[in-house]
Structures are given as C-alpha cells and as structure tokens.
Amino acid sequence: MSLQERDKKHLWHPLTQHKLHPEAIPIARAKGVLLYDEHDKSYIDGIASWYTAMYGHCHADIIAAVYKQMQQLDQVVFSGFTHEPAIDLSEALIAILPDNQQKLFFSDNGSTATEIGIKMALQYHHNLGNDRKVMIAFENGFHGDTFGAMSASGLSVYNGAFEDFFIDMKRIPVPDGKNNADVVALLKEYIASGTIAGFIYEPLVQGAAAMQMHDTVGLSEILKICAENKVITIADEVMTGFGKTGTYFASDQVSIKPDIMCLSKALTAGMLPMAITSCSLQVYNAFYDDSITKGLFHGHTYTANPLACAAALAGIKLLKSVEIQEGIQRIITAHRKFEKYIKQHSKVATTRQLGVIFALDLNIKMERYGNLRDQLFTFFMQNGVFLRPLGNTIYILPPYIITQEQLDKVYSVIEEALEMI
Ligand SMILES: *Cc1c(COP(=O)(O)O)cnc(C)c1O
C-alpha cells in the first residue's frame, strides 16, 4: 500500500474536509529551504511550513542544541522545578522583547498562547475586583482554535457549532489610515460601558486573513486609549514574531507597547512545538498575592520542555546573527522590486509587503476562489514551489536563508500562474 493509502486509513488532518480533499502529499525529508517528497522531488518551502522554519529546515545549530539537551535532561515537571534551558531562554528572549515584557509563561502552541493571554487579561481584572468580562478584537483576526482563541478570531465560517459557547467579544475594524477616527470612536464607545477587560490583536499583519496589513499610527492610537483605560492589550505575535516584519517583533514598530505578547511558530525554529505568553510586571503583580486563588492556575504537562527550550535558544542566536539579518534585508529588497513589477499585471488587484511577507490579491471574482485555490496550489507544486493561497490571495513568507535564485523561481512561478488563470 502507498503512503497515501495508508494515511487515508487512520489519519484525520487539520483544517481538511476529507471528502473534498482525500489525498495528502507525503513529505519524506526537508533541508534548508527545500521539502522533498517520497520520490525525492524538491519543493521550495515558500511559507516556511506555516512560518516556523524561518532559519531553514533541519538547521545544524538547532539539531546540535536539541541533541545535546536530549542527553542531559529530556523532561521534568515545571511546577516546583526549573532548569537551565528555560532560564537561559528567558534571559535571551527578554533581551530582545520590548522593554516592558518581564515575565514568561510557557505552553505548547499558538492557540494556548493566546488562550493564556486572554485568561491573564480576564483574571487580572477579576483579581483587582473589577467587573470586566468583555474582550475586544479586530474584525477578521485569527488567534487559534481553542475556545478562547476561537472567540477572539473573527474568521468564523468554520466555527458555527461552537458560537454559543464563546466568551463575549466586541469587534473593531483594523485602522487603515483613513478610518482611524471612526475606529477610535467605536473603541471608546465600547470602553465607556466599563466592561472591557482586554484587547487582543495581531500587530500590523493579520496572517490568516490573507496577510492583511494595517496602519501603524492607527494601532498606536488604539493601544494608547486602551492603556489610559486599563484595558489589557494582548499582541498576538505568533505569526509576526522573530523577524518576519523586518524587526524582531511587529510591536517594535508601534510606539505603544502591549501588556501581553503571544509567541509560537518560529519560536522553536520549526523543530518542536512550544509557545510563550509574556507579560509586564503590572500584569504579573496582579497575580502575586498571599491568596493562592489569585495565582494563574493554568498548566500543561510539557510546559517549558527542555528540548523545545534548547531549540528556541539556538533559534534566537540565529535570529540575531549577521547572516540571518542580512538575509531578511535581502528578501525585503527583492520583494519590493518584485512588487513594483507585478502590481502592473492585469490579473493583480493589489499588492502589499512588510518585512519578508509579500502578498498579492488576484483580480478574480469570489465564486471562483475554492476551485482556483486548488488549481493554483497544484500548479505551484508541479513547478516545485510550495505556496498556500488564501482566498484570492497568493502570499510568500520564505525562510530567511532563501537564495536570490530560489526567490526568483518563486516569483516566476507566480507570474506563470497569473498567465494560467
Ligand atoms: C497560527 C496562529 C495561531 C495559532 O497557533 P497554533 O500553533 O496553530 O495553535 C494564533 N495566532 C496567530 C496570529 C497565528 O498565526
């Protein structure tokens, strides 16, 4: 039996309607920018496997760090115990996070990172005796698939079965520079109710909403009003973190810093699952009390797994290296050049770019999305490039080590796809 047939027997894949998409493509190995299938055909990983393997797949430094750690300490309970990999990581991460971030809480994935951020915001007010139980989020945001995260996510076509169980969430549009005053007015109206505990947002780029980008000044205005009204702000940097927007974190480009930040995906360089929710001392201090019930009683079995910590620490060293920082700048320059050229194309409606993220919207009517998405995906794969179009958007978010030649191949395959549709 082929791998595909064996896969179909027992496996249930994420975000997949198996009746419509029965076949999964077996991937046998990965190295650097390339994925290889079972016949050893290679594919440029144009989205770094959902923005995780940003320094390239199976990076020697990450492998060495994890291998070394796995011979020393594999796993230990993180309640009541601690270990050097977590401590080393905390120091390295705090050194690159915005200055106000002082405490780190570990979990396993992006959804739990945002779930914990939301719980921190709600319990912060609960501990202070404030009756604030409502959250604010952007329209079309995505924060993950657990209940709190789903509640905050605005892309709800898939969440119909669960909506009755969601936490109370008010929505504001993203600021686009023209609507800033209206967004601020709506925010103030919600805050005036006295019930708003926190605001959760993807800073500058909304990933799952097809890399939609918004106005930095508008976001600063929102965060300023939140700060003035003790609304806890939660920057979900699960996608944007670790260099993708051109700075270590998207929040580095915004003048007002969030109270809480959510990190995952590239945190462990694509090697192991782990997440971190960081926060300010102001948040932490609301939990620090003689009363045990004011603590944050949240925990996962694999919290701060030493192997994942070792991978993350090695990842941060790479992020700060000259080679990676030069790679980021090189991709930014290449994207800008490609953007200038491709936006003239008659099949391109709009383009946008921030850091190593580039997206273009096709000039195509809504009804054709579903079918077209599959056609584009197949075309890209046939041509040795893995891209995953969203709706009518094609986007690139490549590993920082992609070569100019590989980037040019991605660009030309996209251009050929435009001729095909
Ligand atoms: C991917 C993502 C999540 C969810 O992370 P998982 O690890 O898939 O649970 C949350 N927020 C953002 C912005 C993401 O991109």
Short mmCIF file of C-alpha atoms in Angstrom, two decimals, residues 51 75 143-144 206 233 272 305 342 370 412:
data_model
loop_
_atom_site.label_atom_id
_atom_site.label_comp_id
_atom_site.label_asym_id
_atom_site.label_seq_id
_atom_site.Cartn_x
_atom_site.Cartn_y
_atom_site.Cartn_z
CA TYR A 51 6.21 30.46 9.26
CA GLN A 75 11.52 16.42 30.51
CA HIS A 143 -5.90 33.69 17.22
CA GLY A 144 -6.20 29.91 17.15
CA GLN A 206 -3.28 39.61 10.08
CA THR A 233 -3.56 44.76 25.46
CA LEU A 272 9.44 21.42 18.22
CA ASN A 305 10.04 21.20 27.75
CA ILE A 342 3.96 42.53 -10.63
CA GLY A 370 -12.39 27.50 -3.91
CA SER A 412 8.48 33.49 -11.85
#
